[in-house]
Coordinates of C-alpha atoms (C1' of nucleotides) in Angstrom, one line a residue:
Chain V
M499 CA 0.0 0.0 0.0
T500 CA 1.0 3.5 -0.5
S501 CA 2.2 5.4 2.5
R502 CA -0.6 7.4 4.1
G503 CA 0.8 10.0 6.5
P504 CA 3.4 12.6 5.5
S505 CA 6.3 10.4 4.8
K506 CA 9.7 11.5 5.9
R507 CA 11.0 13.9 3.2
V508 CA 13.6 12.5 0.9
R509 CA 16.2 14.8 -0.7
K510 CA 17.4 13.9 -4.1
A511 CA 19.8 15.4 -6.7
P512 CA 17.9 17.9 -8.9
A513 CA 18.7 16.0 -12.1
E514 CA 17.5 12.8 -10.7
R515 CA 14.3 14.3 -9.2
R516 CA 13.5 16.1 -12.4
H517 CA 13.9 13.0 -14.5
E518 CA 11.7 11.2 -12.0
I519 CA 9.0 13.8 -12.3
V520 CA 9.0 13.7 -16.1
A521 CA 8.7 9.9 -16.0
A522 CA 5.8 10.1 -13.6
A523 CA 4.1 12.7 -15.8
A524 CA 4.6 10.6 -18.9
H525 CA 3.0 7.7 -17.1
V526 CA 0.0 9.8 -16.1
G527 CA -0.3 11.3 -19.6
L528 CA -0.2 7.9 -21.3
T529 CA -2.7 6.2 -19.0
E530 CA -5.1 9.1 -18.0
G531 CA -4.5 11.8 -20.6
L532 CA -2.3 14.9 -20.7
E533 CA -5.1 17.0 -19.1
C534 CA -4.5 14.9 -15.9
V535 CA -0.8 15.9 -15.9
T536 CA -1.2 18.5 -13.2
L537 CA 1.1 19.5 -10.4
R538 CA -1.0 17.7 -7.8
R539 CA -1.6 14.6 -9.8
V540 CA 2.1 14.1 -10.6
A541 CA 3.1 14.9 -7.0
D542 CA 0.6 12.3 -5.8
E543 CA 2.2 9.8 -8.2
L544 CA 5.6 10.4 -6.6
G545 CA 4.5 10.8 -3.0
V546 CA 5.8 14.4 -2.8
R547 CA 4.1 17.8 -2.4
P548 CA 2.7 19.7 -5.3
G549 CA 5.0 22.6 -4.6
L550 CA 8.0 20.5 -5.4
V551 CA 6.8 19.7 -8.9
G552 CA 6.0 23.4 -9.3
H553 CA 9.6 24.2 -8.3
Y554 CA 11.1 22.1 -11.1
F555 CA 8.5 23.2 -13.6
P556 CA 7.5 26.9 -13.0
A557 CA 5.3 26.6 -16.0
A558 CA 3.1 23.6 -16.1
D559 CA 3.1 23.6 -19.9
T560 CA 6.7 22.6 -19.9
L561 CA 6.0 19.5 -17.8
V562 CA 3.1 18.4 -20.2
A563 CA 5.3 18.9 -23.2
E564 CA 8.2 16.9 -21.8
A565 CA 5.9 14.2 -20.6
F566 CA 4.6 13.8 -24.1
T567 CA 8.1 13.5 -25.5
A568 CA 9.2 11.1 -22.9
A569 CA 6.2 8.9 -23.5
T570 CA 6.5 8.8 -27.3
M571 CA 10.3 8.4 -27.4
A572 CA 10.0 5.2 -25.5
D573 CA 7.8 3.7 -28.2
L574 CA 9.7 5.0 -31.1
D575 CA 12.8 2.9 -30.6
S576 CA 10.9 -0.3 -30.0
L577 CA 8.7 0.3 -33.0
L578 CA 11.2 1.6 -35.5
P579 CA 14.8 0.8 -34.5
E580 CA 17.2 3.5 -35.8
R581 CA 19.4 1.1 -37.8
P582 CA 17.2 -1.6 -39.3
D583 CA 20.2 -3.9 -39.6
G584 CA 22.1 -2.6 -36.6
P585 CA 22.8 -4.3 -33.3
G586 CA 19.8 -5.8 -31.6
G587 CA 18.4 -7.8 -34.5
D588 CA 19.4 -8.0 -38.1
D589 CA 15.8 -7.4 -39.3
T590 CA 15.3 -6.6 -42.9
P591 CA 13.4 -3.4 -43.7
R592 CA 10.4 -5.5 -44.7
A593 CA 10.4 -7.3 -41.3
V594 CA 10.7 -4.0 -39.5
L595 CA 7.6 -2.6 -41.3
R596 CA 5.8 -5.8 -40.8
R597 CA 6.4 -5.6 -37.1
F598 CA 5.5 -1.9 -37.1
F599 CA 2.1 -2.5 -38.6
T600 CA 1.4 -5.5 -36.4
L601 CA 2.2 -3.5 -33.3
T602 CA 0.4 -0.3 -34.2
S603 CA -2.8 -2.2 -34.9
S604 CA -2.7 -4.2 -31.7
T605 CA -4.6 -3.1 -28.6
E606 CA -1.4 -2.7 -26.7
F607 CA -0.9 0.4 -28.8
D608 CA -4.3 1.9 -27.9
N609 CA -2.9 4.2 -25.2
V610 CA -0.3 5.5 -27.5
S611 CA -2.9 6.2 -30.1
R612 CA -4.9 8.1 -27.4
L613 CA -1.8 10.0 -26.5
W614 CA -1.1 11.2 -30.0
L615 CA -4.7 12.2 -30.5
N616 CA -4.6 14.0 -27.1
A617 CA -1.4 15.8 -27.9
R618 CA -2.5 16.9 -31.3
H619 CA -5.6 18.5 -30.0
L620 CA -4.0 20.0 -26.9
S621 CA -1.4 21.6 -29.1
R622 CA -4.1 24.0 -30.1
Y623 CA -3.8 25.7 -26.7
R624 CA -0.3 24.9 -25.6
P625 CA 2.5 26.2 -27.8
E626 CA 5.2 24.4 -25.9
L627 CA 3.5 21.1 -26.3
R628 CA 3.0 21.9 -30.0
D629 CA 6.7 22.3 -30.5
H630 CA 7.4 18.9 -29.0
V631 CA 4.6 17.2 -31.0
V632 CA 6.0 18.7 -34.3
A633 CA 9.5 17.5 -33.4
Q634 CA 8.2 14.0 -32.7
E635 CA 6.2 13.9 -35.9
L636 CA 9.3 14.8 -37.8
L637 CA 11.3 12.2 -35.9
W638 CA 8.8 9.4 -36.6
C639 CA 8.6 10.4 -40.2
G640 CA 12.3 10.4 -40.5
R641 CA 12.6 7.0 -39.0
V642 CA 10.1 5.6 -41.4
E643 CA 11.9 7.3 -44.2
Q644 CA 15.2 5.6 -43.0
T645 CA 13.6 2.2 -43.1
I646 CA 12.1 2.8 -46.6
T647 CA 15.5 4.1 -47.9
A648 CA 17.2 1.0 -46.5
G649 CA 14.7 -1.2 -48.2
T650 CA 15.0 0.6 -51.5
E651 CA 18.8 0.3 -51.5
S652 CA 18.6 -3.4 -50.7
G653 CA 16.1 -3.8 -53.6
D654 CA 13.2 -4.9 -51.3
F655 CA 11.2 -1.8 -52.0
S656 CA 10.5 0.3 -55.0
C657 CA 9.9 3.9 -54.1
A658 CA 10.7 7.2 -55.8
D659 CA 10.3 9.6 -52.9
A660 CA 10.9 8.0 -49.5
W661 CA 9.9 11.1 -47.5
A662 CA 6.6 11.5 -49.3
S663 CA 5.8 7.8 -48.9
A664 CA 6.7 7.9 -45.2
L665 CA 4.4 10.9 -44.8
R666 CA 1.5 9.1 -46.5
I667 CA 2.0 5.9 -44.6
L668 CA 1.9 7.9 -41.3
V669 CA -1.2 9.7 -42.4
A670 CA -2.9 6.4 -42.9
V671 CA -1.7 5.2 -39.5
D672 CA -3.0 8.3 -37.8
G673 CA -6.2 8.2 -39.6
A674 CA -6.9 4.7 -38.5
S675 CA -6.1 5.5 -34.9
A676 CA -8.3 8.7 -34.9
Y677 CA -11.3 6.7 -33.8
I678 CA -9.7 5.2 -30.8
N679 CA -12.0 7.0 -28.4
T680 CA -15.2 6.7 -30.4
S681 CA -15.6 3.9 -32.8
A682 CA -12.7 1.7 -31.7
D683 CA -14.9 -1.3 -32.0
R684 CA -14.9 -0.9 -35.7
R685 CA -11.2 -2.0 -35.7
G686 CA -12.1 -5.4 -37.1
A687 CA -13.4 -3.5 -40.1
P688 CA -11.3 -2.7 -43.2
I689 CA -9.7 0.3 -41.7
V690 CA -7.2 -1.6 -39.7
H691 CA -5.4 -2.8 -42.8
L692 CA -5.6 0.5 -44.6
A693 CA -2.3 1.7 -43.4
R694 CA -0.6 -1.6 -44.4
A695 CA -2.3 -1.5 -47.8
V696 CA -1.1 2.1 -48.4
A697 CA 2.4 1.1 -47.4
E698 CA 2.4 -1.8 -49.8
T699 CA 1.2 0.5 -52.6
E700 CA 3.7 3.1 -51.8
L701 CA 6.6 0.6 -51.7
G702 CA 5.7 -1.3 -54.8
L703 CA 4.8 -4.5 -52.9
G704 CA 2.1 -6.9 -53.6
A705 CA -1.0 -7.0 -51.5
G706 CA -0.4 -8.7 -48.2
E707 CA 3.4 -8.7 -48.4
L708 CA 3.5 -6.6 -45.2
A709 CA 0.9 -8.6 -43.4
P710 CA 1.9 -10.4 -40.2
I711 CA 3.4 -13.9 -40.8
Chain G
M479 CA -20.8 47.6 -29.6
T480 CA -22.0 45.0 -27.2
S481 CA -24.2 46.3 -24.4
R482 CA -22.2 46.9 -21.2
G483 CA -24.5 47.3 -18.2
P484 CA -27.1 44.7 -17.3
S485 CA -29.4 45.0 -20.3
K486 CA -33.1 44.7 -19.7
R487 CA -33.9 41.1 -19.4
V488 CA -35.7 39.5 -22.4
R489 CA -38.0 36.6 -21.9
K490 CA -38.2 34.1 -24.8
A491 CA -40.0 30.9 -25.5
P492 CA -38.1 27.9 -24.0
A493 CA -37.7 26.2 -27.4
E494 CA -36.4 29.3 -29.0
R495 CA -34.0 30.1 -26.2
R496 CA -32.7 26.5 -26.1
H497 CA -32.0 26.5 -29.8
E498 CA -30.3 29.9 -29.4
I499 CA -28.1 28.5 -26.7
V500 CA -27.1 25.5 -28.7
A501 CA -26.3 27.7 -31.7
A502 CA -24.1 29.9 -29.6
A503 CA -22.4 26.9 -28.1
A504 CA -21.7 25.5 -31.5
H505 CA -20.1 28.7 -32.6
V506 CA -17.9 28.8 -29.6
G507 CA -17.0 25.2 -30.0
L508 CA -16.1 25.6 -33.7
T509 CA -14.0 28.7 -33.3
E510 CA -12.4 28.3 -29.8
G511 CA -12.8 24.7 -29.0
L512 CA -15.2 22.5 -27.1
E513 CA -13.3 23.1 -23.9
C514 CA -14.5 26.7 -24.1
V515 CA -18.1 25.7 -24.3
T516 CA -18.8 26.6 -20.6
L517 CA -21.9 27.9 -19.0
R518 CA -20.2 31.3 -18.6
R519 CA -18.7 31.6 -22.0
V520 CA -21.9 30.7 -23.8
A521 CA -23.9 33.0 -21.6
D522 CA -21.5 35.9 -22.5
E523 CA -22.0 35.1 -26.1
L524 CA -25.7 35.6 -25.8
G525 CA -25.6 38.4 -23.3
V526 CA -27.5 36.4 -20.6
R527 CA -26.5 35.2 -17.2
P528 CA -24.7 31.9 -16.7
G529 CA -27.5 30.5 -14.5
L530 CA -29.9 30.6 -17.5
V531 CA -27.7 28.4 -19.6
G532 CA -27.4 26.1 -16.6
H533 CA -31.2 26.1 -16.3
Y534 CA -31.6 24.7 -19.9
F535 CA -28.6 22.3 -19.5
P536 CA -28.5 20.9 -16.0
A537 CA -25.5 18.9 -17.1
A538 CA -22.9 20.8 -19.1
D539 CA -21.9 17.7 -21.0
T540 CA -25.2 17.7 -22.8
L541 CA -24.6 21.2 -24.1
V542 CA -21.1 20.3 -25.4
A543 CA -22.5 17.2 -27.1
E544 CA -25.3 19.1 -28.7
A545 CA -23.0 21.9 -29.7
F546 CA -20.8 19.4 -31.6
T547 CA -23.7 17.9 -33.4
A548 CA -25.1 21.3 -34.4
A549 CA -21.8 22.4 -35.7
T550 CA -21.1 19.3 -37.8
M551 CA -24.6 18.9 -39.1
A552 CA -24.3 22.3 -40.8
D553 CA -21.3 21.2 -42.8
L554 CA -22.6 17.7 -43.6
D555 CA -25.4 18.9 -45.9
S556 CA -23.2 21.4 -47.7
L557 CA -20.4 18.9 -48.3
L558 CA -22.4 15.8 -49.0
P559 CA -26.0 16.5 -50.2
E560 CA -28.3 13.6 -49.2
R561 CA -29.5 13.0 -52.7
P562 CA -26.7 13.5 -55.1
D563 CA -29.1 14.1 -58.0
G564 CA -31.8 15.5 -55.9
P565 CA -33.1 19.1 -55.9
G566 CA -30.5 21.8 -55.4
G567 CA -28.2 20.7 -58.1
D568 CA -28.1 17.7 -60.5
D569 CA -24.5 16.9 -59.6
T570 CA -23.1 13.6 -60.6
P571 CA -21.6 11.5 -57.8
R572 CA -18.2 12.2 -59.4
A573 CA -18.8 15.9 -59.1
V574 CA -20.0 15.6 -55.5
L575 CA -16.9 13.8 -54.5
R576 CA -14.7 16.2 -56.4
R577 CA -16.3 19.1 -54.5
F578 CA -16.0 17.1 -51.3
F579 CA -12.3 16.7 -51.6
T580 CA -11.8 20.3 -52.8
L581 CA -13.6 21.7 -49.8
T582 CA -12.2 19.4 -47.1
S583 CA -8.7 20.3 -48.2
S584 CA -9.3 24.1 -48.3
T585 CA -8.4 26.3 -45.4
E586 CA -12.1 27.1 -44.9
F587 CA -12.4 23.6 -43.5
D588 CA -9.7 24.1 -40.9
N589 CA -12.0 24.9 -38.1
V590 CA -14.1 21.8 -38.9
S591 CA -11.0 19.7 -38.8
R592 CA -10.1 21.1 -35.5
L593 CA -13.5 20.4 -34.2
W594 CA -13.4 16.8 -35.1
L595 CA -10.0 16.3 -33.6
N596 CA -11.2 18.1 -30.5
A597 CA -14.4 16.0 -30.2
R598 CA -12.6 12.7 -30.8
H599 CA -10.2 13.4 -28.0
L600 CA -12.7 14.9 -25.6
S601 CA -14.9 11.8 -26.1
R602 CA -12.4 10.0 -23.9
Y603 CA -13.8 11.9 -20.9
R604 CA -17.3 12.8 -21.9
P605 CA -19.6 9.8 -22.7
E606 CA -22.5 12.0 -23.9
L607 CA -20.2 13.7 -26.4
R608 CA -18.9 10.3 -27.4
D609 CA -22.3 9.1 -28.4
H610 CA -22.9 12.2 -30.5
V611 CA -19.5 11.8 -32.2
V612 CA -20.2 8.1 -33.0
A613 CA -23.5 9.0 -34.4
Q614 CA -22.0 11.7 -36.6
E615 CA -19.3 9.4 -37.8
L616 CA -21.9 6.9 -38.9
L617 CA -23.9 9.6 -40.5
W618 CA -21.0 10.9 -42.5
C619 CA -19.9 7.4 -43.5
G620 CA -23.4 6.6 -44.6
R621 CA -23.6 9.7 -46.7
V622 CA -20.3 8.9 -48.5
E623 CA -21.6 5.3 -49.0
Q624 CA -24.8 6.7 -50.6
T625 CA -22.7 8.8 -53.0
I626 CA -20.6 5.8 -53.9
T627 CA -23.6 3.5 -54.4
A628 CA -25.2 6.1 -56.6
G629 CA -22.0 6.3 -58.6
T630 CA -21.7 2.6 -58.9
E631 CA -25.2 2.2 -60.1
S632 CA -24.7 4.9 -62.8
G633 CA -21.6 3.1 -63.9
D634 CA -19.3 6.0 -62.9
F635 CA -17.6 4.0 -60.1
S636 CA -16.5 0.4 -59.8
C637 CA -16.7 -0.6 -56.2
A638 CA -17.4 -4.0 -54.5
D639 CA -18.1 -2.8 -51.0
A640 CA -19.4 0.7 -50.8
W641 CA -19.4 0.8 -47.0
A642 CA -15.8 -0.4 -46.6
S643 CA -14.7 2.0 -49.3
A644 CA -16.4 4.9 -47.5
L645 CA -14.7 3.9 -44.3
R646 CA -11.3 3.9 -45.9
I647 CA -11.9 7.2 -47.6
L648 CA -12.9 8.8 -44.4
V649 CA -9.9 7.3 -42.6
A650 CA -7.7 9.0 -45.2
V651 CA -9.5 12.3 -44.8
D652 CA -9.2 12.2 -41.0
G653 CA -5.6 11.2 -41.2
A654 CA -4.8 14.1 -43.3
S655 CA -6.5 16.5 -41.0
A656 CA -4.9 15.1 -37.9
Y657 CA -2.0 17.5 -38.2
I658 CA -4.2 20.6 -38.3
N659 CA -2.9 22.0 -35.0
T660 CA 0.7 20.9 -35.4
S661 CA 2.2 20.5 -38.9
A662 CA -0.6 22.2 -40.9
D663 CA 2.1 24.0 -42.9
R664 CA 2.9 20.6 -44.4
R665 CA -0.4 20.7 -46.3
G666 CA 1.2 21.6 -49.6
A667 CA 3.0 18.2 -49.2
P668 CA 1.8 15.0 -50.6
I669 CA -0.6 14.3 -47.8
V670 CA -3.3 16.7 -49.0
H671 CA -4.0 14.5 -52.0
L672 CA -3.8 11.2 -50.2
A673 CA -7.5 11.1 -49.4
R674 CA -8.3 11.8 -53.0
A675 CA -5.9 9.2 -54.3
V676 CA -7.3 6.6 -51.9
A677 CA -10.8 7.4 -53.2
E678 CA -9.7 7.0 -56.8
T679 CA -8.2 3.7 -56.0
E680 CA -11.2 2.5 -54.1
L681 CA -13.6 3.5 -56.8
G682 CA -11.7 2.2 -59.7
L683 CA -10.9 5.6 -61.1
G684 CA -7.8 6.8 -62.8
A685 CA -5.3 9.0 -61.0
G686 CA -6.5 12.6 -60.9
E687 CA -10.1 11.9 -61.9
L688 CA -11.3 13.3 -58.7
A689 CA -9.0 16.3 -58.7
P690 CA -10.5 19.8 -58.9
I691 CA -11.3 21.0 -62.4
Chain T
dT1474 C1' -55.8 46.9 -15.7
dT1475 C1' -54.8 43.2 -12.8
dG1476 C1' -53.0 38.8 -11.8
dC1477 C1' -50.2 34.7 -12.7
dT1478 C1' -47.0 31.7 -14.7
dT1479 C1' -42.3 30.9 -15.3
dA1480 C1' -38.2 32.6 -17.7
dT1481 C1' -34.4 34.9 -15.9
dT1482 C1' -31.5 36.8 -12.5
dG1483 C1' -27.9 37.1 -8.9
dG1484 C1' -25.7 35.1 -5.6
dT1485 C1' -23.4 31.2 -3.1
dC1486 C1' -21.0 26.8 -2.5
dG1487 C1' -17.5 23.3 -3.3
dC1488 C1' -13.9 21.9 -5.9
dA1489 C1' -9.7 22.1 -8.9
dT1490 C1' -6.3 24.4 -11.1
dA1491 C1' -1.5 27.2 -11.5
dC1492 C1' 1.5 30.0 -9.2
dT1493 C1' 4.3 32.3 -5.2
dC1494 C1' 7.1 32.4 -1.2
dA1495 C1' 8.8 32.1 3.5
dA1496 C1' 10.0 28.4 6.6
dT1497 C1' 11.9 23.9 7.3
dA1498 C1' 15.0 20.0 7.3
dG1499 C1' 18.0 16.5 4.6
dC1500 C1' 22.5 15.6 3.4
dA1501 C1' 27.2 16.5 2.2
dT1502 C1' 31.1 19.0 3.5
dT1503 C1' 34.1 20.5 6.8
Chain F
dA1456 C1' 30.0 16.8 15.4
dA1457 C1' 28.9 21.1 13.7
dT1458 C1' 27.9 23.9 9.6
dG1459 C1' 25.9 25.5 5.4
dC1460 C1' 23.6 24.8 1.1
dT1461 C1' 19.4 24.0 -0.9
dA1462 C1' 15.8 20.6 -1.9
dT1463 C1' 11.4 20.3 0.0
dT1464 C1' 7.4 21.6 2.5
dG1465 C1' 3.1 24.2 3.8
dA1466 C1' 0.3 27.8 3.4
dG1467 C1' -1.7 31.3 0.8
dT1468 C1' -3.5 33.9 -3.5
dA1469 C1' -6.1 34.2 -7.6
dT1470 C1' -8.9 32.2 -11.2
dG1471 C1' -12.1 29.2 -13.3
dC1472 C1' -15.4 25.6 -13.4
dG1473 C1' -20.4 23.2 -12.5
dA1474 C1' -24.2 23.1 -9.7
dC1475 C1' -27.8 24.9 -6.8
dC1476 C1' -31.7 28.0 -5.3
dA1477 C1' -34.5 31.9 -3.7
dA1478 C1' -35.9 36.2 -5.5
dT1479 C1' -37.4 38.9 -9.4
dA1480 C1' -39.8 40.6 -13.4
dA1481 C1' -41.4 39.8 -18.3
dG1482 C1' -45.2 39.0 -20.9
dC1483 C1' -49.5 36.6 -21.6
dA1484 C1' -54.3 35.8 -20.1
dA1485 C1' -58.3 37.1 -17.8

DNA sequence: TTGCTTATTGGTCGCATACTCAATAGCATT
DNA sequence: AATGCTATTGAGTATGCGACCAATAAGCAA
């Protein structure tokens, strides 16, 4: 059980404490939504007083923005490894994309879909968050582009403009996940595979070549 | 100029007042976001006291939900007329879709894109709004399906499953509009035409056949 | 004109948020 | 063991929200 009374105060190095706060904020944002990333909610998560969180983040917007980046960065590397054939698995670009589409359409990814939807809307009001979201969008798109380029060079894919194709593939992914809070039960419907189909078209592959094995 | 002091109170028929409130809430939701649809904000818009709005909407969620429906219903009929060849223009299904893609990718549609993004996220927390969004999603999809079916019967389109195609087309539209608050400046990029390209593929048309004249 | 129904007001209450700042106490250094 | 730096607390301010309710007055009907 979590400690009830005012626990003995623990003094930590600023860098460590700050990192701890961002991690807690990322967890709250991922599971409950970025609107719930408040000084009080994050402080509760850590068992500290709200004032402490406010001390490290004089503007709450900064905490929300960093929470988003922390949460999405974690998924990025697992979904799209920086070097498709680097250490940690000699996956072919085709295998990487296959895994990408399998994971992004699984229910494990639902909270991540919610987070992106959340962040893209909240960016309307919070400029600092907006900057972080734009940066992540570019990062993800670049990572997909890397994978496509690698596949084109190895002869697996046939693609004239890797960046444009990456853009279109991500549009399809984001479109499919837009309904996560409303008509998510329609997932079994044709929309789940739209992103995969778009990718196959973009990369000159036959239908089903990026489907899970 | 707007009246400053407490203007003489005006007494209206409940039905009229209620409709007026929903219209004002829809305007606020469309231009400033559904989070700004509060009892106070809507009351200001109308020049009445917040208590009055609260009287007509004992639960604020209801007002937000109805505001969303009112705002989206207005666009639906202008974008996708119920009878493609009915009164008000003997447009062919092809012309209807052409206009649909032209309008949805114009900047005039930006606030509508923001509204949908807004509503789909907010549905996470507000069940009543969620119901309205789901209903609108079905309505829009059905309207696209109608147009596709009409085009298939007239021989303009070639489509096996009109409903599935309508779903995929809307996924592409929503995907393209997901970046409205973040990377909207990328609109000139290939993503704008993705939805149109998806539609052309789905309906067995050649590339560019749904492009603006 | 008088009276009555009820739409509308004005105020309050409880709760949650961000933000500020002096006071406190943990921990490393001396 | 004593000292000093500063991480941390606790309390307070200001703003905004939804919800509630008695008092008021607008406009219709008699």
